[in-house]
mmCIF file of C-alpha atoms and ligand atoms in Angstrom:
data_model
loop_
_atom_site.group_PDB
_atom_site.id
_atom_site.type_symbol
_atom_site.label_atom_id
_atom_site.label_comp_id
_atom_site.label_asym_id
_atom_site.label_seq_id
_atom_site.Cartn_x
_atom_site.Cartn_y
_atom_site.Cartn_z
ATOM 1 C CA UNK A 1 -100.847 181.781 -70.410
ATOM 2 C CA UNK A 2 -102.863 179.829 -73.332
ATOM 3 C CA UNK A 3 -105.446 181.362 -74.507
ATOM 4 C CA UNK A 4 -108.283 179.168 -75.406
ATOM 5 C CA UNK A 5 -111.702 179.696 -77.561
ATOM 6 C CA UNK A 6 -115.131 177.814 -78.717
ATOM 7 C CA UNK A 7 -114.024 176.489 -81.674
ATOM 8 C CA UNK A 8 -117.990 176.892 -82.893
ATOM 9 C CA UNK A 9 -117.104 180.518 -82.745
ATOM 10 C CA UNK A 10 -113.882 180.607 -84.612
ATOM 11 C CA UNK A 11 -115.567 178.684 -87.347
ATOM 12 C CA UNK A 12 -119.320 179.539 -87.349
ATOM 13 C CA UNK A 13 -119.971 182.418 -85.793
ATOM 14 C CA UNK A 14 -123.563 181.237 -84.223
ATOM 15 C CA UNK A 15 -126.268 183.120 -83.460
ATOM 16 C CA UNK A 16 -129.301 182.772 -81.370
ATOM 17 C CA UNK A 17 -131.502 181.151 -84.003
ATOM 18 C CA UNK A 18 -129.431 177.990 -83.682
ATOM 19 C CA UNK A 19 -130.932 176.750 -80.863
ATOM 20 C CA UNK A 20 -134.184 176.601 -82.646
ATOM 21 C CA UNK A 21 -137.630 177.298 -81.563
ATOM 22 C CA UNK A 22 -139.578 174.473 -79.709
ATOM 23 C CA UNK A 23 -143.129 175.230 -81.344
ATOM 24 C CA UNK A 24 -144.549 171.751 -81.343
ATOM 25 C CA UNK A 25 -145.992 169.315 -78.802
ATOM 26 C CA UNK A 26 -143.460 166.956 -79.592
ATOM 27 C CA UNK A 27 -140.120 165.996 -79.491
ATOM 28 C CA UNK A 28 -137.168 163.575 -80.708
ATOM 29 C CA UNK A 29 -134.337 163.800 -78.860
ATOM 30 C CA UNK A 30 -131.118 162.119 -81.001
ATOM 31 C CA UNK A 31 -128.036 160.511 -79.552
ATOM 32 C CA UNK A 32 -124.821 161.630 -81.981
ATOM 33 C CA UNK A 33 -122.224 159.020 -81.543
ATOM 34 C CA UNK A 34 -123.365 155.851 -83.658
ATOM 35 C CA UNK A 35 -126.813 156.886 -83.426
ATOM 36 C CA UNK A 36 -126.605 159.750 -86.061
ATOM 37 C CA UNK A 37 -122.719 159.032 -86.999
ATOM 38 C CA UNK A 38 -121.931 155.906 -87.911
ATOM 39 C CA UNK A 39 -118.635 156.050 -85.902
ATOM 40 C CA UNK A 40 -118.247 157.614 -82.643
ATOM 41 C CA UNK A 41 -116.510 160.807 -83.328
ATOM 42 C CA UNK A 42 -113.983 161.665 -79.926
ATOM 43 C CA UNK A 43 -113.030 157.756 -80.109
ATOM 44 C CA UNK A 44 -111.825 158.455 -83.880
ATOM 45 C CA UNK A 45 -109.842 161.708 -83.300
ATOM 46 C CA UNK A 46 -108.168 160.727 -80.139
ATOM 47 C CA UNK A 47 -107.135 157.323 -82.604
ATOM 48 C CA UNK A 48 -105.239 159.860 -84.385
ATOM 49 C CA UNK A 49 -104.555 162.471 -82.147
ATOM 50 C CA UNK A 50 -104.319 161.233 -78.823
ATOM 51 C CA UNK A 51 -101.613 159.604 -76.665
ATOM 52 C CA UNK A 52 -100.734 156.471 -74.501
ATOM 53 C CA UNK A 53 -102.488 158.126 -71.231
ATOM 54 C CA UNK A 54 -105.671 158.903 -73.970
ATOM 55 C CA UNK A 55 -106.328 154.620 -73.551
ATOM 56 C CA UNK A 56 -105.330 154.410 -69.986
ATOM 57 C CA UNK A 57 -108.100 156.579 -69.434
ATOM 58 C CA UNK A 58 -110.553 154.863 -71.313
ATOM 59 C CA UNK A 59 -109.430 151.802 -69.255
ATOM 60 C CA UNK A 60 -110.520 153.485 -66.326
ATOM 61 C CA UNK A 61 -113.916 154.934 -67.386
ATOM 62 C CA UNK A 62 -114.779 151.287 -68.905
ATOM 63 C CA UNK A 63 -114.015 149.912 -65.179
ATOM 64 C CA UNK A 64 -116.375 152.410 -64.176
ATOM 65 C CA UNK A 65 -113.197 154.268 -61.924
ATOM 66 C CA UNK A 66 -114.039 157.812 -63.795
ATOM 67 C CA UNK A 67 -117.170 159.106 -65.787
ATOM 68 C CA UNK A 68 -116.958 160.227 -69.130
ATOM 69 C CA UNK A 69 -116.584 164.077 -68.142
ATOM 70 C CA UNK A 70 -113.234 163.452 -66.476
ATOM 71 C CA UNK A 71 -112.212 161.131 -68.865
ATOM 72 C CA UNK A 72 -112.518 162.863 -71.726
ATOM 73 C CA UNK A 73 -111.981 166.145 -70.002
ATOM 74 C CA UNK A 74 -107.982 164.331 -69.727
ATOM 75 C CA UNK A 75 -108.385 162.736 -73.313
ATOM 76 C CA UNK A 76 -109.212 165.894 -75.019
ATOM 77 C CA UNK A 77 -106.319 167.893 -73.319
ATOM 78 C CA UNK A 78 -103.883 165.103 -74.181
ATOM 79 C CA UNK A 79 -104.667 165.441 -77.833
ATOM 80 C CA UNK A 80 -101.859 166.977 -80.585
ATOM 81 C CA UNK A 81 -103.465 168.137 -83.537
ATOM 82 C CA UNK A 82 -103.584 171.689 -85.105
ATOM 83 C CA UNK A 83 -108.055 172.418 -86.171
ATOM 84 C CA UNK A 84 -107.048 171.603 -89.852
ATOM 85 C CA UNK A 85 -105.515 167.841 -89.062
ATOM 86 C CA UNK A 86 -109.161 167.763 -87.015
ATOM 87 C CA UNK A 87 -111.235 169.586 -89.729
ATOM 88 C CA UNK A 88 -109.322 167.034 -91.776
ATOM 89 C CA UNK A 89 -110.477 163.806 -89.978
ATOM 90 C CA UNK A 90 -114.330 165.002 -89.469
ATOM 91 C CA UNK A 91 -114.640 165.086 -93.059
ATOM 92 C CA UNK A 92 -114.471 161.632 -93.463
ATOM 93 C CA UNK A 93 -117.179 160.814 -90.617
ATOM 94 C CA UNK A 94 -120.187 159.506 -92.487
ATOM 95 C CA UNK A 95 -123.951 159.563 -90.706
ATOM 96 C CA UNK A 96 -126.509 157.302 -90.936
ATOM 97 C CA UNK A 97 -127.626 157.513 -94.604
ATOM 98 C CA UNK A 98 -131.023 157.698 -93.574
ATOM 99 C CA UNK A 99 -131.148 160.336 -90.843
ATOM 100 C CA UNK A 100 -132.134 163.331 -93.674
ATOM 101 C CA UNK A 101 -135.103 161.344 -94.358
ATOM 102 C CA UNK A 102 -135.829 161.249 -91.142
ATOM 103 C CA UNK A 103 -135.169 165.352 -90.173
ATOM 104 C CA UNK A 104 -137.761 165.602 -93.463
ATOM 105 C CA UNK A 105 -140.493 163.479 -91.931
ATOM 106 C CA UNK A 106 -139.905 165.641 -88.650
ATOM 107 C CA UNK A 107 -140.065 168.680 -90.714
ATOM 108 C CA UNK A 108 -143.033 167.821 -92.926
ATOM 109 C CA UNK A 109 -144.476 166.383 -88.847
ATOM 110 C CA UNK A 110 -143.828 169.309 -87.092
ATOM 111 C CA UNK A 111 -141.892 167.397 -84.503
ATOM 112 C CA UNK A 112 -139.103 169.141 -82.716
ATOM 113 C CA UNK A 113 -135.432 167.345 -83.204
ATOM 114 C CA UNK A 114 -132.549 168.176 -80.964
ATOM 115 C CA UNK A 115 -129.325 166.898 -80.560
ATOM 116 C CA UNK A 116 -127.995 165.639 -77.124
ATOM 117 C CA UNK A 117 -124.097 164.492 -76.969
ATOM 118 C CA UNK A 118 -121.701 163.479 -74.368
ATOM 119 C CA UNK A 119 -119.842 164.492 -77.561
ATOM 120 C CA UNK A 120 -117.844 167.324 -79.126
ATOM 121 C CA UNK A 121 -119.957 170.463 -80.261
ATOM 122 C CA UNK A 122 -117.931 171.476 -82.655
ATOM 123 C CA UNK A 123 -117.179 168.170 -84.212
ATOM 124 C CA UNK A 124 -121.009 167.301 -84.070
ATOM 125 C CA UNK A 125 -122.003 170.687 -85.764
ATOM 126 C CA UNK A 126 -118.917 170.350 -88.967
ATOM 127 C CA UNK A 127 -120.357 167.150 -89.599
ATOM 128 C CA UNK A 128 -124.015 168.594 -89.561
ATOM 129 C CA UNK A 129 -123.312 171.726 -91.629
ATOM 130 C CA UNK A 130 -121.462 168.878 -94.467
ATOM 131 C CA UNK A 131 -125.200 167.313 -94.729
ATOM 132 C CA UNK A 132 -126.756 170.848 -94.613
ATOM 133 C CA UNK A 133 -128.150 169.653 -91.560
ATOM 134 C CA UNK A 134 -126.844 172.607 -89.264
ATOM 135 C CA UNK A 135 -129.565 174.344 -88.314
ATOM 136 C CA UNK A 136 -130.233 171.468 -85.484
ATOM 137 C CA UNK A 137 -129.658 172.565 -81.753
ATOM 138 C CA UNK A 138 -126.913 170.968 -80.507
ATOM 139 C CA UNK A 139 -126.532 170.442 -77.014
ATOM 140 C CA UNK A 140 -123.048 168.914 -76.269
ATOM 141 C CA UNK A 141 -119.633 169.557 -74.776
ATOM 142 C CA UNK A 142 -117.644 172.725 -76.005
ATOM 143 C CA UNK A 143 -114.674 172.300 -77.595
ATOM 144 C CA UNK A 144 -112.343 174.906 -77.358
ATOM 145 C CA UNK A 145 -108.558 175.499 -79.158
ATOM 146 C CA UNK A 146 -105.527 177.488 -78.734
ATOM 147 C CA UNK A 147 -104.967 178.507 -82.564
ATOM 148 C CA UNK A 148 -101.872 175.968 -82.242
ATOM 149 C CA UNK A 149 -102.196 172.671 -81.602
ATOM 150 C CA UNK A 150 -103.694 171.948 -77.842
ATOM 151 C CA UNK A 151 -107.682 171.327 -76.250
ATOM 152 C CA UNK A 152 -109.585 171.278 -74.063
ATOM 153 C CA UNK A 153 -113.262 170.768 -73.204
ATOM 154 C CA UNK A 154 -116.267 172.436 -71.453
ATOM 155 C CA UNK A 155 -119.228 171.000 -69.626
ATOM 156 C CA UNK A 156 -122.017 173.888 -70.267
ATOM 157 C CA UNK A 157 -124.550 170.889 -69.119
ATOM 158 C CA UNK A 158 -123.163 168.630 -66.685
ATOM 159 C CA UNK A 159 -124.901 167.895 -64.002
ATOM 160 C CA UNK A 160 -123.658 166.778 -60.324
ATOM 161 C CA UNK A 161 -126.287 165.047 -58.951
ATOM 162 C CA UNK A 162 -126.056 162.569 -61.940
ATOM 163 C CA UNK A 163 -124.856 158.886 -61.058
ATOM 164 C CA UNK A 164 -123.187 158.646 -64.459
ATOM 165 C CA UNK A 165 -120.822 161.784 -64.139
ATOM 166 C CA UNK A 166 -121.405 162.386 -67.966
ATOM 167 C CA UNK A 167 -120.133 165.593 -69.607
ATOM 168 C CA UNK A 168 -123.340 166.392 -71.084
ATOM 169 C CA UNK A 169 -125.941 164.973 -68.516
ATOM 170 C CA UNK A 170 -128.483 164.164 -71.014
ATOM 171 C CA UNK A 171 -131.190 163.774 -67.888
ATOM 172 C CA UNK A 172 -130.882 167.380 -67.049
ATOM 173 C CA UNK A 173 -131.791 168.236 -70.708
ATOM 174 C CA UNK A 174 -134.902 166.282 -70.302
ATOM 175 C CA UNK A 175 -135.179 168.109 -66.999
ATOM 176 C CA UNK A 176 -135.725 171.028 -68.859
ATOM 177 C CA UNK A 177 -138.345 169.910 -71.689
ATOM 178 C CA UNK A 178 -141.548 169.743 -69.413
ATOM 179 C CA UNK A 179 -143.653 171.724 -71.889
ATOM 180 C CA UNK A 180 -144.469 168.815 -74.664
ATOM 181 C CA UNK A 181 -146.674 166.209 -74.705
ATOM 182 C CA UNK A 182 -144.596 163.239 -75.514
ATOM 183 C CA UNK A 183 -140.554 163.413 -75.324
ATOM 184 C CA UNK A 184 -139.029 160.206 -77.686
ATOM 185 C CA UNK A 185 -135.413 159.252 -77.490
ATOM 186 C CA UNK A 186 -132.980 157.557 -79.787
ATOM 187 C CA UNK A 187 -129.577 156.419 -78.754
ATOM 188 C CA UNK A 188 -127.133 153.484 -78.772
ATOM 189 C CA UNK A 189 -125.047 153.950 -75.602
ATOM 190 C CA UNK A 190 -123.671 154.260 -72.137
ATOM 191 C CA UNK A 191 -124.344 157.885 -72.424
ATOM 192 C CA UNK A 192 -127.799 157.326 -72.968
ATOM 193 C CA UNK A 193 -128.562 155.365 -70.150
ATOM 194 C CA UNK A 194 -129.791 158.108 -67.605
ATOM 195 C CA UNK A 195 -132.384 159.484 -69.518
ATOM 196 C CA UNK A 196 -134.076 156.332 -71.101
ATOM 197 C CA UNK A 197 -136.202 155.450 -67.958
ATOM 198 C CA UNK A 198 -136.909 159.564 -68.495
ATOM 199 C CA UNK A 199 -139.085 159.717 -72.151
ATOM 200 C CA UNK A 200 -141.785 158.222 -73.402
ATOM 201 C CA UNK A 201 -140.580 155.845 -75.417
ATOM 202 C CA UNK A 202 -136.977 154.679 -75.839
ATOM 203 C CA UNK A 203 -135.408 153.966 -79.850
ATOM 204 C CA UNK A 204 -132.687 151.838 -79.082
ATOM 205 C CA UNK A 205 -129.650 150.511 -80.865
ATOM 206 C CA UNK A 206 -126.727 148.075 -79.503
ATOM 207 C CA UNK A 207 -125.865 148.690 -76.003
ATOM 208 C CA UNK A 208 -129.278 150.188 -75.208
ATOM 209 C CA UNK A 209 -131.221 147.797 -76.266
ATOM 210 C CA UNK A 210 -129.715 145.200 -73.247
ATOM 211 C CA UNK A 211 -130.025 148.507 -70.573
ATOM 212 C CA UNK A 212 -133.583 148.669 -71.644
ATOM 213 C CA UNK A 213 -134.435 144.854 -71.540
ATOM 214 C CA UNK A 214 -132.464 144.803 -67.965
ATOM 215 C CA UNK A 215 -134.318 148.101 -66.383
ATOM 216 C CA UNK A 216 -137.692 147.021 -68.478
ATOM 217 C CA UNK A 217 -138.056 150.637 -69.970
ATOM 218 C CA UNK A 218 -140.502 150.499 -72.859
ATOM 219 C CA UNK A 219 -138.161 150.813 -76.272
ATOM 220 C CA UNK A 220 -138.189 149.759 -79.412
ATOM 221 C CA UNK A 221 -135.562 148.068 -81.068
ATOM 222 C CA UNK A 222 -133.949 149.690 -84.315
ATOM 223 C CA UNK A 223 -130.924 149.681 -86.723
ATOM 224 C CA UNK A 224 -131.801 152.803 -88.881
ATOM 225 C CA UNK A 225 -133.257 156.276 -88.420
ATOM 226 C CA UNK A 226 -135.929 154.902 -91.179
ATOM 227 C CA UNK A 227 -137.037 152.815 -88.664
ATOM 228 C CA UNK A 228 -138.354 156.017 -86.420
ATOM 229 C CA UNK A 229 -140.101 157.037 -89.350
ATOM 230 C CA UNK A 230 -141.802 153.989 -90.038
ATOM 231 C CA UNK A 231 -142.668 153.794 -85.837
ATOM 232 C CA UNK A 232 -143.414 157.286 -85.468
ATOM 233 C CA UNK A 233 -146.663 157.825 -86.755
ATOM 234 C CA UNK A 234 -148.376 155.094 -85.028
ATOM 235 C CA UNK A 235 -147.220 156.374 -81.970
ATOM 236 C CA UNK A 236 -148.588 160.104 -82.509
ATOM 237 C CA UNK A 237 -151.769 159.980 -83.885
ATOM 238 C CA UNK A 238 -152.808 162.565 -86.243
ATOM 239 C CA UNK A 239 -155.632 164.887 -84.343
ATOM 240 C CA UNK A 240 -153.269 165.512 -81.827
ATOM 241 C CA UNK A 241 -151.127 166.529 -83.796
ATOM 242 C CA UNK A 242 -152.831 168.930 -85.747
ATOM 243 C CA UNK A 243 -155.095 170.010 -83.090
HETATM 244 MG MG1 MG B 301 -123.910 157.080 -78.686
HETATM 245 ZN ZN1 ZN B 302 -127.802 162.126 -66.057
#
């Protein structure tokens, strides 16, 4: 039988601390795939890893026949690569250049930043650690690898009741963060869609900009992390902040 680990663990070793400390009254939660990475990471290594039954797949989640935790459950299983061929391809994923800025000005803010994925941990947290950027909690699918050349994924957050059958139901996370004041959200995507009507206020790019017109949840419309930071501190004012 295959024998299959975290590949977080082969390569990082993580301890406890990574999941950070929520100490302050507010939060950002960020959207990975073309929110914080200008390219959406699984599409790119399945381009050059997956096979013919990777698209047929995708066919069928676009048609809305599968969610994205069965599809990409199949997709990831289906891809032929050995971890250095993968290490090899998430060195060339680039991030929005402005999102350090923007973990500075939440830093400096004392806002709380995590990151929620339908996404690949592992993937998500190599591209992280190349912007020094690593010590973000990451809350996405686990990626796990047979020290050869086959994968598969885990769904440490799905959630059943969900209408979108996500991996990583990003709606149970904010299930979870009923302890701040104000929860803000930036995404792009389909797999953002079940938790915008959720937060406070919505930072939308692309294809959740249109959900948020359609379903009227209050958002504001942005290209570039900068633009949170230029929003941000009219929307938090600063005695509650510092009280
Ligand atoms: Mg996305
Ligand atoms: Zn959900």
């Amino acid at each position: 039988m295959t024998y299959f680990v975290p590949v977080e663990e082969i390569k990082f070793c993580h301890n406890q601390s990574f999941r950070g400390n929520d100490l302050y009254p507010y939060i950002v939660l960020c959207d990975f795939d073309g929110t914080i990475s200008k390219k959406d990471v699984t599409d790119t290594l399945l381009d050059h890893f997956g096979n013919k039954k990777c698209e047929q797949l995708e066919q069928q989640w676009r048609e809305g026949r599968i969610g994205s935790r069965e599809c990409m459950r199949q997709q990831i299983a289906n891809m032929d690569a050995s971890l250095a061929q993968i290490d090899e391809v998430l060195a060339q994923i680039e991030i929005d250049p402005t999102f350090c800025a923007f973990i500075d000005f939440a830093q400096s803010e004392q806002l709380n930043v995590h990151i929620v994925s339908d996404g690949l941990d592992y993937a998500i947290q190599s591209i992280l650690k190349r912007y020094k950027l690593d010590f973000l909690p990451v809350y996405a699918n686990k990626l796990l690898h047979d020290y050869q050349r086959s994968w598969q994924l885990q769904f440490p957050y799905t959630n059943a009741d969900c209408v979108k059958a996500s991996g990583n139901c990003k709606c149970q996370h904010r299930y979870q963060l009923t302890e701040f004041k104000k929860v803000f959200y930036v995404g792009d995507g389909a797999s953002d869609f079940c938790i915008a009507d959720k937060v406070d206020l919505v930072f939308a790019k692309d294809k959740l900009i249109d959900f948020c017109q359609q379903y009227q949840i209050p958002f504001q419309p942005i290209s570039a992390f900068s633009d949170v930071v230029t929003a941000l501190p009219n929307l938090i004012t600063a005695e509650s902040i510092h009280c």
